[in-house]
Coordinates of C-alpha atoms in Angstrom, one line a residue:
M1 CA 22.5 26.3 -15.2
Q2 CA 19.7 27.0 -17.7
H3 CA 16.2 27.2 -16.2
R4 CA 13.1 27.8 -18.2
T5 CA 10.2 29.7 -16.7
P6 CA 7.0 27.7 -17.3
P7 CA 4.1 29.4 -19.0
T8 CA 0.6 29.6 -17.5
A9 CA -1.0 26.1 -17.2
P10 CA -3.5 25.3 -19.9
L11 CA -7.2 24.8 -19.0
G12 CA -9.1 21.6 -19.9
R13 CA -9.9 18.1 -19.0
L14 CA -7.4 15.2 -19.2
N15 CA -8.0 13.2 -22.4
D16 CA -9.3 9.7 -21.6
I17 CA -6.6 8.1 -23.9
V18 CA -3.7 9.7 -22.1
A19 CA -5.2 9.0 -18.7
M20 CA -5.2 5.2 -19.4
P21 CA -2.6 2.9 -17.8
A22 CA -0.3 1.6 -20.4
H23 CA -1.5 -2.0 -20.1
A24 CA -5.1 -0.9 -20.7
L25 CA -4.1 1.3 -23.6
S26 CA -2.1 -1.5 -25.2
D27 CA -5.1 -3.8 -24.9
A28 CA -7.4 -1.2 -26.4
I29 CA -5.1 -0.8 -29.4
R30 CA -4.8 -4.6 -29.9
Q31 CA -8.6 -5.1 -29.8
R32 CA -9.0 -2.1 -32.1
R33 CA -11.2 -0.2 -29.7
V34 CA -9.0 2.8 -30.3
S35 CA -6.7 3.4 -33.3
C36 CA -3.0 4.1 -33.2
R37 CA -3.7 7.4 -35.0
E38 CA -6.2 8.4 -32.2
V39 CA -3.6 7.5 -29.6
M40 CA -0.9 9.5 -31.3
S41 CA -3.2 12.5 -31.9
A42 CA -4.3 12.6 -28.2
Y43 CA -0.7 12.4 -26.9
L44 CA 0.7 15.0 -29.3
Q45 CA -2.1 17.4 -28.3
H46 CA -1.5 16.8 -24.6
I47 CA 2.3 17.1 -25.1
D48 CA 1.9 20.4 -26.9
A49 CA -0.2 21.8 -24.0
V50 CA 1.8 20.4 -21.0
N51 CA 5.4 19.7 -22.0
P52 CA 6.4 23.4 -22.3
Q53 CA 5.7 23.7 -18.6
L54 CA 8.1 20.8 -17.8
N55 CA 10.6 20.3 -20.6
A56 CA 10.4 16.6 -20.1
I57 CA 10.4 15.5 -23.7
V58 CA 13.1 17.0 -26.0
A59 CA 14.2 16.6 -29.6
R60 CA 10.6 16.0 -30.7
R61 CA 10.0 14.6 -34.2
D62 CA 7.6 16.1 -36.8
A63 CA 4.0 15.5 -35.9
D64 CA 3.0 14.6 -39.5
E65 CA 5.7 11.9 -39.6
L66 CA 4.5 10.4 -36.3
L67 CA 0.9 10.3 -37.5
R68 CA 2.0 8.5 -40.7
E69 CA 3.8 5.9 -38.6
A70 CA 0.6 5.6 -36.5
D71 CA -1.3 4.9 -39.7
E72 CA 1.2 2.2 -40.6
R73 CA 0.6 0.6 -37.2
D74 CA -3.1 0.7 -37.8
A75 CA -2.7 -0.9 -41.3
Q76 CA -0.6 -3.7 -39.7
L77 CA -3.4 -4.4 -37.2
A78 CA -6.0 -4.4 -40.0
A79 CA -3.9 -7.0 -41.7
G80 CA -3.7 -9.2 -38.6
Q81 CA -0.2 -8.2 -37.6
W82 CA 0.4 -7.2 -34.0
L83 CA 4.0 -6.4 -33.3
G84 CA 3.9 -6.6 -29.5
W85 CA 3.0 -4.9 -26.3
L86 CA 4.2 -1.5 -27.4
H87 CA 2.3 -1.6 -30.8
G88 CA 1.4 2.0 -31.5
L89 CA 2.4 3.4 -28.1
P90 CA 4.4 6.7 -28.2
Q91 CA 7.8 6.4 -26.7
A92 CA 10.6 8.9 -26.0
P93 CA 13.8 6.9 -25.3
K94 CA 16.1 8.3 -22.7
D95 CA 18.7 10.6 -24.3
L96 CA 21.6 8.4 -23.2
T97 CA 20.6 5.4 -25.3
A98 CA 21.2 5.2 -29.0
V99 CA 18.2 5.5 -31.4
R100 CA 19.0 5.1 -35.1
G101 CA 18.5 8.3 -37.0
M102 CA 17.9 10.5 -34.0
V103 CA 20.2 12.8 -32.1
T104 CA 21.7 11.2 -28.9
S105 CA 23.1 14.2 -27.2
M106 CA 23.5 12.8 -23.6
G107 CA 22.7 16.3 -22.6
S108 CA 26.2 17.4 -23.7
L109 CA 27.3 20.2 -26.0
V110 CA 30.0 17.8 -27.2
Y111 CA 27.3 15.5 -28.7
K112 CA 24.4 18.0 -29.3
D113 CA 24.5 17.2 -33.1
H114 CA 25.4 13.5 -32.9
V115 CA 22.9 11.3 -34.9
S116 CA 23.1 7.7 -33.8
P117 CA 23.8 5.3 -36.8
H118 CA 22.2 2.3 -34.9
D119 CA 19.8 1.3 -32.1
S120 CA 20.9 0.2 -28.7
I121 CA 19.7 -3.3 -27.8
L122 CA 16.9 -1.7 -25.6
V123 CA 15.7 0.4 -28.5
E124 CA 15.9 -2.5 -30.9
R125 CA 13.5 -4.4 -28.7
M126 CA 11.1 -1.5 -28.2
R127 CA 11.0 -0.8 -31.9
A128 CA 10.4 -4.5 -32.6
A129 CA 7.5 -4.4 -30.1
G130 CA 5.8 -1.6 -32.1
A131 CA 6.8 1.5 -30.3
I132 CA 6.7 4.9 -32.1
F133 CA 9.6 7.2 -31.1
I134 CA 8.3 10.7 -30.7
G135 CA 11.5 12.3 -29.3
R136 CA 13.8 11.8 -26.3
S137 CA 13.4 12.1 -22.6
N138 CA 15.7 14.7 -21.0
V139 CA 18.7 13.9 -18.9
P140 CA 21.5 15.5 -16.9
E141 CA 24.8 15.9 -18.8
F142 CA 26.1 12.3 -19.3
G143 CA 23.5 11.2 -16.8
L144 CA 25.6 12.5 -13.9
G145 CA 23.7 13.5 -10.8
S146 CA 20.0 13.1 -9.8
H147 CA 18.9 16.4 -11.2
T148 CA 17.9 16.8 -14.9
Y149 CA 19.5 19.9 -16.4
N150 CA 21.9 20.4 -19.2
Q151 CA 23.2 23.1 -21.6
V152 CA 21.6 21.6 -24.6
Y153 CA 17.9 21.4 -23.7
G154 CA 17.7 23.1 -20.2
T155 CA 16.0 21.9 -17.0
T156 CA 13.2 19.4 -16.5
L157 CA 10.8 20.5 -13.8
N158 CA 8.7 18.6 -11.4
P159 CA 5.0 18.1 -12.3
Y160 CA 3.9 18.6 -8.7
D161 CA 5.9 21.8 -8.2
R162 CA 7.5 23.5 -11.2
S163 CA 10.1 25.3 -9.0
R164 CA 11.5 21.9 -8.0
T165 CA 13.6 19.2 -9.7
A166 CA 12.2 16.1 -11.3
G167 CA 15.2 14.2 -10.2
G168 CA 17.5 12.3 -12.5
S169 CA 19.0 11.0 -14.5
S170 CA 15.8 9.6 -15.9
G171 CA 14.1 12.8 -14.8
G172 CA 12.6 13.5 -18.2
A173 CA 11.0 10.1 -18.3
A174 CA 9.6 10.3 -14.8
A175 CA 8.2 13.8 -15.3
A176 CA 6.6 12.7 -18.6
L177 CA 5.0 9.7 -17.0
A178 CA 3.6 11.7 -14.1
A179 CA 2.3 14.4 -16.5
R180 CA 0.7 11.7 -18.8
L181 CA 3.0 12.7 -21.7
L182 CA 4.0 9.0 -22.1
P183 CA 2.1 5.8 -21.3
V184 CA 5.3 4.0 -20.1
A185 CA 9.0 4.8 -20.2
D186 CA 12.5 3.5 -20.3
G187 CA 15.4 4.7 -18.2
S188 CA 18.7 3.7 -16.8
D189 CA 20.2 3.6 -13.3
F190 CA 23.7 3.7 -12.0
G191 CA 23.3 5.8 -8.8
G192 CA 19.5 5.8 -8.5
S193 CA 18.6 7.2 -11.9
L194 CA 15.5 5.0 -12.3
R195 CA 14.6 5.2 -8.6
N196 CA 15.2 8.8 -7.5
P197 CA 13.1 10.5 -10.3
A198 CA 10.3 7.9 -9.7
A199 CA 10.2 9.0 -6.1
F200 CA 10.3 12.7 -6.9
C201 CA 7.5 12.4 -9.5
N202 CA 5.1 9.9 -7.8
V203 CA 5.6 7.0 -10.2
Y204 CA 7.3 3.6 -10.2
G205 CA 10.9 3.0 -11.4
M206 CA 12.6 -0.3 -11.4
R207 CA 16.3 -1.1 -11.5
P208 CA 16.4 -4.8 -12.6
S209 CA 18.8 -7.5 -11.5
A210 CA 22.3 -7.5 -13.0
G211 CA 22.1 -8.9 -16.6
R212 CA 18.3 -8.8 -16.8
V213 CA 18.2 -6.1 -19.5
P214 CA 21.3 -6.5 -21.8
Y215 CA 23.2 -3.2 -22.0
G216 CA 24.8 -2.3 -25.3
P217 CA 26.0 -3.2 -27.8
S218 CA 29.2 -2.0 -26.1
N219 CA 32.9 -2.7 -26.0
E220 CA 32.6 -2.9 -22.2
V221 CA 30.9 -6.2 -22.1
F222 CA 32.5 -7.3 -18.8
L223 CA 33.1 -4.0 -17.1
K224 CA 29.8 -2.3 -17.7
Q225 CA 28.0 -4.0 -14.8
L226 CA 26.8 -1.1 -12.7
S227 CA 24.6 0.9 -15.0
Y228 CA 21.5 -0.9 -16.0
E229 CA 18.5 0.0 -18.2
G230 CA 15.0 -0.6 -16.9
P231 CA 11.3 0.3 -16.9
M232 CA 9.3 3.1 -15.4
G233 CA 5.5 3.3 -15.2
R234 CA 2.4 4.5 -13.4
T235 CA 1.6 1.0 -12.2
P236 CA 3.7 -2.1 -11.3
R237 CA 1.8 -4.0 -14.0
D238 CA 3.0 -1.4 -16.6
V239 CA 6.5 -1.7 -15.2
A240 CA 6.4 -5.5 -15.5
R241 CA 5.0 -5.5 -19.0
M242 CA 7.7 -3.1 -20.1
L243 CA 10.3 -5.3 -18.5
S244 CA 8.9 -8.2 -20.6
V245 CA 9.9 -6.2 -23.7
M246 CA 13.3 -5.2 -22.4
A247 CA 14.6 -8.3 -20.8
G248 CA 16.0 -11.5 -22.2
P249 CA 19.4 -12.7 -23.3
D250 CA 21.5 -11.3 -26.1
A251 CA 24.7 -12.9 -27.5
R252 CA 26.4 -9.5 -27.7
V253 CA 26.2 -9.3 -23.9
P254 CA 27.7 -12.5 -22.5
L255 CA 26.6 -11.8 -18.9
S256 CA 22.9 -11.3 -19.8
L257 CA 20.5 -13.6 -18.1
G258 CA 18.9 -16.4 -20.1
D259 CA 15.5 -16.5 -18.4
D260 CA 12.3 -16.2 -20.5
P261 CA 11.1 -12.5 -20.2
A262 CA 7.5 -13.6 -20.9
V263 CA 7.2 -14.4 -17.2
F264 CA 6.9 -10.6 -16.6
A265 CA 3.7 -10.4 -18.7
Q266 CA 1.9 -12.8 -16.4
P267 CA -0.5 -11.5 -13.6
L268 CA 1.3 -10.2 -10.5
D269 CA -1.2 -11.4 -7.9
A270 CA 0.4 -13.4 -5.1
D271 CA -0.2 -14.5 -1.5
L272 CA 2.2 -12.5 0.6
R273 CA 1.2 -13.7 4.0
G274 CA 4.2 -14.3 6.1
T275 CA 6.6 -12.4 3.8
R276 CA 9.4 -11.0 5.9
I277 CA 10.5 -7.4 5.2
G278 CA 13.5 -5.8 6.8
W279 CA 13.2 -2.0 7.3
L280 CA 16.5 -0.2 7.2
G281 CA 15.3 3.3 7.8
D282 CA 18.3 5.7 8.1
W283 CA 20.8 2.8 8.7
N284 CA 20.8 3.5 12.4
G285 CA 21.4 7.2 12.0
Y286 CA 24.2 6.9 9.4
L287 CA 22.1 8.4 6.6
P288 CA 20.9 12.0 7.1
M289 CA 17.2 12.3 6.2
E290 CA 15.1 15.4 5.6
P291 CA 12.3 15.4 8.2
G292 CA 9.1 13.6 7.1
I293 CA 10.7 11.0 4.8
L294 CA 11.0 8.2 7.4
G295 CA 7.4 8.7 8.6
L296 CA 6.0 8.5 5.0
C297 CA 7.8 5.2 4.4
E298 CA 6.8 3.7 7.7
Q299 CA 3.1 4.5 6.9
A300 CA 3.6 2.8 3.6
L301 CA 5.0 -0.3 5.3
S302 CA 1.8 -0.5 7.3
G303 CA 0.0 -1.1 4.0
L304 CA 2.2 -4.1 3.3
Q305 CA 1.4 -5.4 6.8
A306 CA -2.2 -5.1 5.8
V307 CA -1.7 -7.8 3.2
G308 CA 0.1 -10.1 5.6
C309 CA 3.7 -9.0 5.4
E310 CA 5.8 -9.0 8.6
V311 CA 7.9 -5.8 8.9
D312 CA 10.7 -5.5 11.4
A313 CA 13.7 -3.2 11.8
Y314 CA 16.8 -4.7 10.3
R315 CA 20.5 -3.8 10.9
V316 CA 22.8 -4.4 8.0
P317 CA 26.0 -6.3 9.1
F318 CA 28.3 -4.2 7.0
D319 CA 30.0 -0.9 7.7
P320 CA 28.2 1.7 5.5
A321 CA 31.3 4.0 5.4
R322 CA 33.1 1.0 3.8
L323 CA 30.3 0.7 1.3
W324 CA 30.7 4.3 0.3
R325 CA 34.4 3.9 -0.4
I326 CA 33.6 0.8 -2.6
W327 CA 31.1 2.9 -4.4
L328 CA 33.5 5.8 -5.1
A329 CA 36.1 3.5 -6.5
H330 CA 33.7 1.8 -8.9
R331 CA 32.1 5.1 -9.9
H332 CA 35.5 6.5 -10.8
L333 CA 36.4 3.4 -12.7
M334 CA 33.2 3.3 -14.7
V335 CA 32.6 7.0 -15.4
G336 CA 36.2 8.1 -15.4
G337 CA 37.2 5.4 -17.8
Q338 CA 34.3 6.0 -20.2
F339 CA 34.8 9.8 -20.5
H340 CA 38.5 10.1 -19.9
G341 CA 39.3 11.3 -23.4
L342 CA 36.8 14.2 -23.2
V343 CA 38.3 15.5 -20.0
R344 CA 41.9 15.2 -21.2
D345 CA 41.1 17.0 -24.5
P346 CA 41.3 20.8 -23.8
E347 CA 38.6 21.5 -26.4
T348 CA 36.0 19.2 -24.9
R349 CA 37.1 19.6 -21.3
K350 CA 35.8 23.2 -21.3
L351 CA 32.3 22.0 -22.4
V352 CA 31.7 19.4 -19.7
K353 CA 30.4 19.7 -16.1
P354 CA 32.7 19.7 -13.1
A355 CA 31.2 16.4 -11.9
L356 CA 32.7 14.6 -14.9
I357 CA 36.1 16.2 -14.4
W358 CA 36.0 15.1 -10.8
E359 CA 35.2 11.5 -11.7
V360 CA 38.0 11.3 -14.3
E361 CA 40.6 12.9 -11.9
G362 CA 39.4 10.4 -9.3
L363 CA 40.3 7.5 -11.6
D364 CA 43.6 9.1 -12.5
G365 CA 44.5 9.0 -8.8
M366 CA 43.8 5.3 -8.4
T367 CA 46.3 2.4 -8.7
A368 CA 45.6 -1.0 -10.2
H369 CA 45.9 -2.5 -6.7
Q370 CA 43.1 -0.1 -5.5
V371 CA 40.9 -1.1 -8.3
F372 CA 41.4 -4.8 -7.6
Q373 CA 40.8 -4.2 -3.9
A374 CA 37.5 -2.4 -4.6
T375 CA 36.3 -5.4 -6.6
E376 CA 37.2 -7.7 -3.7
E377 CA 35.3 -5.4 -1.3
R378 CA 32.3 -5.4 -3.6
S379 CA 32.4 -9.2 -3.6
A380 CA 32.4 -9.2 0.2
W381 CA 29.3 -7.0 0.2
Y382 CA 27.5 -9.3 -2.3
Q383 CA 28.1 -12.3 0.0
T384 CA 26.8 -10.2 2.9
V385 CA 23.6 -9.4 0.9
L386 CA 23.0 -13.1 0.1
A387 CA 23.3 -13.8 3.8
M388 CA 20.8 -11.0 4.6
F389 CA 18.2 -12.6 2.4
Q390 CA 18.4 -15.6 4.5
D391 CA 17.0 -13.5 7.3
V392 CA 14.4 -11.6 5.3
D393 CA 12.6 -11.9 2.0
F394 CA 12.8 -8.2 1.1
L395 CA 14.5 -5.1 2.3
A396 CA 12.9 -1.6 2.4
V397 CA 14.6 1.8 2.7
P398 CA 13.8 5.4 1.5
T399 CA 14.5 6.1 -2.1
A400 CA 15.9 9.5 -1.4
Q401 CA 17.2 11.5 1.6
V402 CA 15.6 14.8 0.6
F403 CA 12.3 15.8 -1.0
P404 CA 12.5 17.4 -4.5
F405 CA 14.7 20.4 -4.1
D406 CA 15.0 23.8 -5.8
A407 CA 15.5 23.3 -9.6
Q408 CA 18.0 26.2 -9.5
L409 CA 20.4 24.2 -7.4
D410 CA 23.0 21.9 -8.9
W411 CA 22.6 19.5 -6.0
P412 CA 21.8 19.6 -2.2
K413 CA 24.9 20.7 -0.3
E414 CA 23.6 19.5 3.1
I415 CA 20.9 17.3 4.6
A416 CA 19.7 17.8 8.2
G417 CA 22.7 19.9 9.0
R418 CA 25.3 17.5 7.5
S419 CA 27.4 18.6 4.6
M420 CA 27.5 16.6 1.4
D421 CA 31.0 16.2 0.1
T422 CA 30.3 15.0 -3.4
Y423 CA 27.7 15.7 -6.1
H424 CA 26.0 12.4 -5.4
R425 CA 26.5 11.9 -1.6
W426 CA 23.0 13.1 -1.0
M427 CA 21.8 9.9 -2.8
E428 CA 23.8 7.4 -0.7
T429 CA 20.7 5.5 0.1
V430 CA 20.6 3.9 -3.4
T431 CA 24.3 2.9 -3.8
P432 CA 24.4 -0.3 -1.8
W433 CA 21.9 -2.0 -4.1
T434 CA 23.7 -0.8 -7.2
L435 CA 26.8 -2.5 -5.9
A436 CA 24.9 -5.7 -5.1
G437 CA 23.1 -6.0 -8.4
C438 CA 19.8 -6.5 -6.7
P439 CA 16.4 -5.9 -8.3
V440 CA 14.9 -2.7 -6.7
I441 CA 11.7 -0.9 -7.4
S442 CA 10.8 2.6 -6.0
V443 CA 7.2 2.8 -5.0
P444 CA 5.3 6.0 -4.2
V445 CA 4.7 6.6 -0.5
G446 CA 2.8 9.9 -0.6
F447 CA 3.5 13.5 -0.1
G448 CA 5.3 15.6 2.6
A449 CA 4.1 18.7 4.4
A450 CA 5.0 20.9 1.4
G451 CA 3.0 18.7 -1.0
L452 CA 6.2 17.1 -2.6
P453 CA 6.3 13.4 -3.5
M454 CA 8.5 10.7 -2.0
G455 CA 9.2 7.0 -2.6
M456 CA 10.6 3.9 -0.9
Q457 CA 12.9 1.2 -2.4
L458 CA 11.7 -2.4 -2.2
I459 CA 14.7 -4.6 -2.6
G460 CA 14.8 -8.3 -3.5
P461 CA 17.5 -10.9 -3.7
P462 CA 19.6 -11.1 -6.9
R463 CA 17.4 -12.3 -9.8
G464 CA 14.3 -11.9 -7.7
D465 CA 12.7 -9.4 -10.1
L466 CA 9.3 -11.0 -10.4
A467 CA 9.0 -11.3 -6.6
V468 CA 9.8 -7.6 -6.3
L469 CA 7.1 -6.7 -8.9
R470 CA 4.6 -8.9 -7.1
L471 CA 5.3 -7.1 -3.8
A472 CA 5.0 -3.7 -5.5
H473 CA 1.7 -4.8 -7.1
A474 CA 0.3 -5.9 -3.7
Y475 CA 1.4 -2.5 -2.2
E476 CA -0.4 -0.6 -5.0
Q477 CA -3.6 -2.5 -4.3
V478 CA -3.6 -1.1 -0.8
R479 CA -2.7 2.5 -1.8
D480 CA -2.6 3.8 -5.3
W481 CA -0.9 7.1 -4.9
V482 CA -0.5 7.6 -8.7
G483 CA -4.2 7.3 -9.3
E484 CA -5.2 9.3 -6.2
R485 CA -3.0 12.3 -6.7
S486 CA -2.1 13.3 -10.3
P487 CA -0.6 16.7 -11.1
Q488 CA -3.9 18.1 -12.2
G489 CA -2.7 21.7 -12.1
L490 CA -0.9 21.1 -15.3
W491 CA -4.1 20.7 -17.3
E492 CA -7.0 22.0 -15.2

């Protein structure tokens, strides 16, 4: 695994522009209190100083081209044309989603020179809303695993401890947000890829409900229902505004939700008195947890109690070992099916990571009956989840089972003395909500004894995205970990 040694941190004060929350910066641009050129110049200067320490943004575009695009955005504003919430904001789309005219490597040597001929639906929407694409956010190879490293661009490091991982697969996006290299970010999530890096980097990451953000365009319109794209930000308000850009129906994705995404641009204030939250903890000892994680989450829940929420321990009426078997079958089906050809071709097989080979071989060992049985089992879990939300309004559980680990490792091989038998077993805490298609946001809960960040998942019923955002917003009003504890050592 490649690992870059970070240079000495630069000295200086954080620029006021890059310090602003995305919603405030967007307002300042629209009201012409700051120009798009000034925003781009401030970000490029900050990225030049800080990104070499983290390797969060890769495949960067030429600065002069970006400044010319910023001038075009300013000219549009001068003519009374405002494209949308992202007008003039720098963006670095995750290096798994297609961006027209830019390399989409997916962190793989197989695709290191592949230039996308079209935009994904997500990128179409960000472009239409005025975003300026400055490069890509780094990912693990093919997005596999919650640790961002690959043979094309190297390893992304944690802004709070550059010997540790930033998580993944949206690790480049989360690290860039924490380090103020981007005002807001996009990501995607199959096995926690929006949630885990958010927890590891002290920001917010939301996996929306199934169908909320159309994924594609793709030939897998009915099968691709486990990996969703979604927003990341330093505030729930930024996450919600980004979701208002990403969400909404698209005819090319027949299972996309038809709700008006403008609802996510509204204020998030809400009266939460009497809201019932079920605390899952470690699933009654089933999930091994590194010491300190449960305590941080329980302290965070006390903040929600302070705004009137009722928090009680909750026991899930479903065998978690059964859930893991359902997860493995679906993971093999989705990942193994998508990349089967690369593993079966001897020339490309030698270029891909062992995790991908394992997924493909897992699919090869499955029968059609086993696939059908797994979908039935997933349906049973979904019905169980619906029943659970009759008991409570939200569920809460740690986002990760370990704190950010050594960036030299591929993945944690054990937690609290228990061996991890797959490259993603250490992230089992996120998989039930992937299978259920629930909206989930990871909120920061503070720092452990070693000064490393952690997060907690707040889970709502299917299609309850706005309610989840309102809960996260209320939580932030009690304790703003992002504002209180930035990775200042990167620039001071």
